[in-house]
PDB file of C-alpha atoms in Angstrom:
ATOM      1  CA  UNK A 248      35.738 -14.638  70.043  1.00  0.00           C
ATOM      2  CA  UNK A 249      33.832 -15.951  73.037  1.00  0.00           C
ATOM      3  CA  UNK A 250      31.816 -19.273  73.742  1.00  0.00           C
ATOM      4  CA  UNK A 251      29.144 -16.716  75.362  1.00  0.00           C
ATOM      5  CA  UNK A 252      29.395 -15.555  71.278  1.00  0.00           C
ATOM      6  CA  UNK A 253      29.044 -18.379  69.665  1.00  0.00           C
ATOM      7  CA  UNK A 254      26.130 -19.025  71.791  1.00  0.00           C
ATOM      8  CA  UNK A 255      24.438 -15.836  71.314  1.00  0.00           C
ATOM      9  CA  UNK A 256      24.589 -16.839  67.554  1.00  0.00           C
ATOM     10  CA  UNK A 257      22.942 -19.503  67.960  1.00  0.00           C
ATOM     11  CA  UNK A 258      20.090 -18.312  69.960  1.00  0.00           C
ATOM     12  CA  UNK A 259      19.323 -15.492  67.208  1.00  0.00           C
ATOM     13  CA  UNK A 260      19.374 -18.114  64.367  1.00  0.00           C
ATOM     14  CA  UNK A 261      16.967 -20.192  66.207  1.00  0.00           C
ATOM     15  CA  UNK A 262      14.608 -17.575  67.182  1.00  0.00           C
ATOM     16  CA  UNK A 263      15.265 -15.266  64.501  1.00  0.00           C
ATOM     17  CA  UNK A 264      14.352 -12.409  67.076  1.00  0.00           C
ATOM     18  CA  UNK A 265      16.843 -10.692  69.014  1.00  0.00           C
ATOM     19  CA  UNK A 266      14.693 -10.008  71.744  1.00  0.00           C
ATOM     20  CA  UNK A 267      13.547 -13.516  72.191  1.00  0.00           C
ATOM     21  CA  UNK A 268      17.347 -14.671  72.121  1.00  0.00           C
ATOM     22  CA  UNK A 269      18.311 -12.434  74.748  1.00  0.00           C
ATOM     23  CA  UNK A 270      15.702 -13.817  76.709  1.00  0.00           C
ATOM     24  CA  UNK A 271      16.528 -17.093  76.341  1.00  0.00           C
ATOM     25  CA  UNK A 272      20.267 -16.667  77.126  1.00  0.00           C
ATOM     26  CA  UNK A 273      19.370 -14.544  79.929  1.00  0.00           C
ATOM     27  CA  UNK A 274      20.553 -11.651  79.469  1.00  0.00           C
ATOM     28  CA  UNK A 275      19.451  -7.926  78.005  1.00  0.00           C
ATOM     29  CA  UNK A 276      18.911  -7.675  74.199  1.00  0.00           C
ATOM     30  CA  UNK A 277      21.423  -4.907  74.390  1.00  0.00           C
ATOM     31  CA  UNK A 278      23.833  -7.165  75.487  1.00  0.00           C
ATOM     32  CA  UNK A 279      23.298  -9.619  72.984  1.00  0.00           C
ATOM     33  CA  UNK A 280      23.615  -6.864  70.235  1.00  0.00           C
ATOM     34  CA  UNK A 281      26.796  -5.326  71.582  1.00  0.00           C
ATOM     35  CA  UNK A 282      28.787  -9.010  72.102  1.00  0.00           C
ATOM     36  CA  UNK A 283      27.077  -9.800  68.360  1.00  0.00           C
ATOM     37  CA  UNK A 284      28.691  -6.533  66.679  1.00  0.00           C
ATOM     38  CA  UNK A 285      31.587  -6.421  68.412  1.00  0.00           C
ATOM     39  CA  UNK A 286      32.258 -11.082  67.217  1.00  0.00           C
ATOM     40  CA  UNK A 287      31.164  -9.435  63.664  1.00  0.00           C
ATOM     41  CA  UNK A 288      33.851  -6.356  63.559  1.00  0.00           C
ATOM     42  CA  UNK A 289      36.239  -8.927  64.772  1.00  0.00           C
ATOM     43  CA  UNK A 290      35.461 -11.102  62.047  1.00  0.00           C
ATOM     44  CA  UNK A 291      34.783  -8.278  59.791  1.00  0.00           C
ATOM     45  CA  UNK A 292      31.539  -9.921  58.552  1.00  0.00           C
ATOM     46  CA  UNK A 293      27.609  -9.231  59.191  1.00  0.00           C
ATOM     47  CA  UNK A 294      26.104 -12.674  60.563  1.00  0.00           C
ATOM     48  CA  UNK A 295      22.665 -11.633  60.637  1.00  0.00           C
ATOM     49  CA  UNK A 296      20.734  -8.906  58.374  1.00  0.00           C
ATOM     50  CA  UNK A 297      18.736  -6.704  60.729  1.00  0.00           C
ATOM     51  CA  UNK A 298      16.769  -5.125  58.373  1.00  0.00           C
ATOM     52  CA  UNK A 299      14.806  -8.302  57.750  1.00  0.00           C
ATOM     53  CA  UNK A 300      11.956  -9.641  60.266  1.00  0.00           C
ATOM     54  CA  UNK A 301      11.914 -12.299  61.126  1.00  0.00           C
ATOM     55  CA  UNK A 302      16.114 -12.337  61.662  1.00  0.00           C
ATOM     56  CA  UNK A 303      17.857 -14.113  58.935  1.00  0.00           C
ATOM     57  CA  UNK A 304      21.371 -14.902  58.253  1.00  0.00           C
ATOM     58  CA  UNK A 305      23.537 -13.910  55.748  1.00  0.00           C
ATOM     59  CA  UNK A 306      25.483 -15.944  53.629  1.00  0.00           C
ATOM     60  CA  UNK A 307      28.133 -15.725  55.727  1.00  0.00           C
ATOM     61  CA  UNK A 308      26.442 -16.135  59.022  1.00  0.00           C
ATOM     62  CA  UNK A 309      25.280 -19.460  57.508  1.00  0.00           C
ATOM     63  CA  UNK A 310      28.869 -20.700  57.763  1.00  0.00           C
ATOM     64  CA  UNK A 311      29.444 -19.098  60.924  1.00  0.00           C
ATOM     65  CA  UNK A 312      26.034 -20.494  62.734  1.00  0.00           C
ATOM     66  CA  UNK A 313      27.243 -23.958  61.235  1.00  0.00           C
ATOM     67  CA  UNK A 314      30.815 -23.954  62.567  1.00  0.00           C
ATOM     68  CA  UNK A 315      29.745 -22.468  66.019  1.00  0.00           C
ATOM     69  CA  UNK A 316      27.172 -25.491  66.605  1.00  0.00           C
ATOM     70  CA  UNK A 317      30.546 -27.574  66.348  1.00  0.00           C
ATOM     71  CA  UNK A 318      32.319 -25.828  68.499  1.00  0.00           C
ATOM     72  CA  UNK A 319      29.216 -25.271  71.063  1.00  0.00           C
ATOM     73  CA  UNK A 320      28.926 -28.834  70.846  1.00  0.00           C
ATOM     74  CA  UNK A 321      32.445 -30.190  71.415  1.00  0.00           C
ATOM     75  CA  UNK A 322      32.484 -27.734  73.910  1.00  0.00           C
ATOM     76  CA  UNK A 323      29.969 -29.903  76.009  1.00  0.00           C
ATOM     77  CA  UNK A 324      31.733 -33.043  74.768  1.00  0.00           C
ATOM     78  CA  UNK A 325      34.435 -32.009  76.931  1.00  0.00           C
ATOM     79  CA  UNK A 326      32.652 -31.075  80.036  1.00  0.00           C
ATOM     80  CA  UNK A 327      31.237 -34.640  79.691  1.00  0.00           C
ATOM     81  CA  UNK A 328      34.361 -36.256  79.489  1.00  0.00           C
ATOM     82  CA  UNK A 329      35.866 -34.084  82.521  1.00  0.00           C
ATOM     83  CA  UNK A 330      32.500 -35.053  84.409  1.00  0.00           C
ATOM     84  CA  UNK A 331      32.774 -39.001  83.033  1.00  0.00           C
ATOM     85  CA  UNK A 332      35.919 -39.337  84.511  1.00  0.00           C
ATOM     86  CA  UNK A 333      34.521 -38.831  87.670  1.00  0.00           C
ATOM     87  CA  UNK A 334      32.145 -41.284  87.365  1.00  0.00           C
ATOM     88  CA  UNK A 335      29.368 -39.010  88.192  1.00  0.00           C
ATOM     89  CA  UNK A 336      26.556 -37.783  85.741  1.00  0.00           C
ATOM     90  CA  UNK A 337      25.945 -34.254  86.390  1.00  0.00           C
ATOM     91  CA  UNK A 338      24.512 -31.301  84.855  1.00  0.00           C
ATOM     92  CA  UNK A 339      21.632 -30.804  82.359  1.00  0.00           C
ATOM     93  CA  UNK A 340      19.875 -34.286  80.397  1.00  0.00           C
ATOM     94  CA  UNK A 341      17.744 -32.257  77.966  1.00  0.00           C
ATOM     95  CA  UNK A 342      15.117 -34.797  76.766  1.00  0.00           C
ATOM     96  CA  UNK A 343      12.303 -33.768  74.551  1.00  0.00           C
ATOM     97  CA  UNK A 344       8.908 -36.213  74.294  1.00  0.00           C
ATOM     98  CA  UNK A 345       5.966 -35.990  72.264  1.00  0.00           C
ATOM     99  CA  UNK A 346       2.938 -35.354  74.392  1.00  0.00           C
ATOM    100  CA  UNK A 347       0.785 -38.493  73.444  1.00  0.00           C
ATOM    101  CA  UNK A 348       3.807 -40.282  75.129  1.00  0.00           C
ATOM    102  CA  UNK A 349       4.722 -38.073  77.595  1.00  0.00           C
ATOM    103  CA  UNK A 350       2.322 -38.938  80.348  1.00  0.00           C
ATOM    104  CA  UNK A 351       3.088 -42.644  79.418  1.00  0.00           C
ATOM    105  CA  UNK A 352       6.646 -43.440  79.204  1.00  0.00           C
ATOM    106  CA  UNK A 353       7.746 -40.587  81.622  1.00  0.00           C
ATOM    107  CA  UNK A 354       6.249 -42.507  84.635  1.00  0.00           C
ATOM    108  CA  UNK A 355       7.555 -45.486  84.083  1.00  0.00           C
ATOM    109  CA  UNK A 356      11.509 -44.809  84.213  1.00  0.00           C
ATOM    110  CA  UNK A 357      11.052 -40.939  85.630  1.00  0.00           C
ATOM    111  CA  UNK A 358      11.581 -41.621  89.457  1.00  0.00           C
ATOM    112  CA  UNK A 359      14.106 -44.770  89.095  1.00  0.00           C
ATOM    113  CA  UNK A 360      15.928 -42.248  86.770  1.00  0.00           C
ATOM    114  CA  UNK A 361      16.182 -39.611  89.019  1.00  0.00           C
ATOM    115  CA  UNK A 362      17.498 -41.904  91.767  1.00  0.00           C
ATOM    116  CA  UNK A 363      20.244 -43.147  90.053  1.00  0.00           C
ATOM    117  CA  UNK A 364      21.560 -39.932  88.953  1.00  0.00           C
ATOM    118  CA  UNK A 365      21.075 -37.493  91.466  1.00  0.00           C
ATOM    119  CA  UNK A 366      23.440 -34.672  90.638  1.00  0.00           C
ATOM    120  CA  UNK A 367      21.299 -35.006  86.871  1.00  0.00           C
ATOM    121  CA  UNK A 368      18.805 -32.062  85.929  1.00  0.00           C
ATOM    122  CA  UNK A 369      16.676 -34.063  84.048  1.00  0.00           C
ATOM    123  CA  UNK A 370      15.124 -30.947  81.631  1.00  0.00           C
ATOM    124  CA  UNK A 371      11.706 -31.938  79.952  1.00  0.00           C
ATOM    125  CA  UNK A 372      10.406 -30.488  77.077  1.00  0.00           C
ATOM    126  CA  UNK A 373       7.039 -31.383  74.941  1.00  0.00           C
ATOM    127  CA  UNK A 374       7.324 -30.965  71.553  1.00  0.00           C
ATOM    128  CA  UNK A 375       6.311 -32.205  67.915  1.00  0.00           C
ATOM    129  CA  UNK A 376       7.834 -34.788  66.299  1.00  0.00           C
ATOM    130  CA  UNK A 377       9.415 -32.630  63.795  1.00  0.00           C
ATOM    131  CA  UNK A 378      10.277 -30.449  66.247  1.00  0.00           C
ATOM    132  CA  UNK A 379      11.806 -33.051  68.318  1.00  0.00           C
ATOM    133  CA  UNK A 380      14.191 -34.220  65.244  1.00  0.00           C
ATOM    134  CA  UNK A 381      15.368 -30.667  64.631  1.00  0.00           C
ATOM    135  CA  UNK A 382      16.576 -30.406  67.969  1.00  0.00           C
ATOM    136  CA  UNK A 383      18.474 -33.352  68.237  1.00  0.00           C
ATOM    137  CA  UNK A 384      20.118 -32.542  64.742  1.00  0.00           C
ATOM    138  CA  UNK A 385      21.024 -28.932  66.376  1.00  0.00           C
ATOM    139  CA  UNK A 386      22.054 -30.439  69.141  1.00  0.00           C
ATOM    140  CA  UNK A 387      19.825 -28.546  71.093  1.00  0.00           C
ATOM    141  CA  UNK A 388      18.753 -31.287  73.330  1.00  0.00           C
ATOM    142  CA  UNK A 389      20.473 -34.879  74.440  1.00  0.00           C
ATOM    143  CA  UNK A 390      17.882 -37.219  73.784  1.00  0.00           C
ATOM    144  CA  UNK A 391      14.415 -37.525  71.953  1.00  0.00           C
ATOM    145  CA  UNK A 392      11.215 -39.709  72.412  1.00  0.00           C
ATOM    146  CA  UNK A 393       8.573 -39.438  69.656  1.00  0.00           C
ATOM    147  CA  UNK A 394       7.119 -42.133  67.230  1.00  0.00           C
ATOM    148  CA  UNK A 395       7.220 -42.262  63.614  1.00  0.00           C
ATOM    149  CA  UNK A 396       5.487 -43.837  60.681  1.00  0.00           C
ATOM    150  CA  UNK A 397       7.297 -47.378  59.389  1.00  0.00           C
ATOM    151  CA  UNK A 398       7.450 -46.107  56.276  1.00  0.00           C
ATOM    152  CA  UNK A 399      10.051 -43.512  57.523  1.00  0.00           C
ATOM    153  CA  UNK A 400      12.976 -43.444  54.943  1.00  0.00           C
ATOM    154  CA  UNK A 401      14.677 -40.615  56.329  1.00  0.00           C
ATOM    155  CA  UNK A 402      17.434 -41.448  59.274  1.00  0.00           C
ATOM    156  CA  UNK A 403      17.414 -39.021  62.133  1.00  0.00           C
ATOM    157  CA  UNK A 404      20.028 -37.431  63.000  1.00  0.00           C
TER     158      UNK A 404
END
C-alpha cells in the first residue's frame, strides 16, 4: 500500500469518475485503475463498484476512503511540522472563497500575504458555501472564507 494509493482513492470517491480522477492526479486513467486493483487484491477487497455510474463505493471502500483521508492527512501534518521547524512556510495554502467575497477580501490581505510568505503557493479556488464546508471537512483544502446565516446551528468542521 502506497500514499500515491490512498490518494488515488480519494480522487475516485470525490469525482466518482475514474477518468476525471486520473486527471486530477495527473496521471493516465489506466494508471489509476492498475495501482487501484492491484491496493484492492492486496487488501483482497473491491473499494469501488464499477458497474455503477456515477462511481460509488462499496461498503467496504467506505471504511477504506475514511481511514485513507486520515492517513492522507497526517501525512501532510508531518510535512508541516518538518517544514515548521524550519521556520519557513512553504508549499501549497489551499484557500477556497465564495465569489461575492472573493473580489473583496482577496485584495485586501492578497499582496501583504504573499510578501510575507514567499516560498507559499497561495492556491485559490471559488466555490459555494456548501461546497466550501465539504472541503474543509475532507480536508481537501486549508482554509475557507464564505458567510453564513446567524441562525446556523450546525458547527463546521
Amino acid at each position: 500500500m502506497t500514499l500515491t494509493q490512498l490518494e488515488y482513492i480519494l480522487a475516485v470517491n470525490k469525482f466518482r469518475h475514474f477518468g476525471k480522477a486520473a486527471k486530477s492526479c495527473f496521471v493516465t486513467q489506466p494508471t489509476l485503475s492498475m495501482q487501484l486493483q492491484k491496493l484492492e487484491d492486496e487488501l483482497g477487497i473491491v473499494i469501488f463498484d464499477r458497474s455503477k455510474s456515477p462511481t460509488l463505493p462499496t461498503s467496504e471502500g467506505e471504511l477504506i476512503i475514511e481511514q485513507a483521508r486520515v492517513i492522507i492527512r497526517e501525512e501532510k501534518r508531518l510535512l508541516d511540522l518538518v517544514q515548521r521547524s524550519k521556520d519557513d512556510l512553504a508549499g501549497d495554502f489551499r484557500l477556497a472563497v465564495i465569489p461575492t467575497l472573493s473580489t473583496y477580501i482577496l485584495p485586501l490581505f492578497l499582496q501583504s500575504f504573499i510578501d510575507k510568505h514567499p516560498n507559499l503557493n497561495l492556491v485559490i479556488e471559488e466555490s459555494k458555501t456548501e461546497e466550501v464546508v465539504r472541503m474543509l471537512g475532507e480536508d481537501e483544502i486549508d482554509a475557507g472564507l464564505l458567510v453564513i446565516p446567524e441562525d446556523f446551528d450546525d458547527p463546521l468542521p
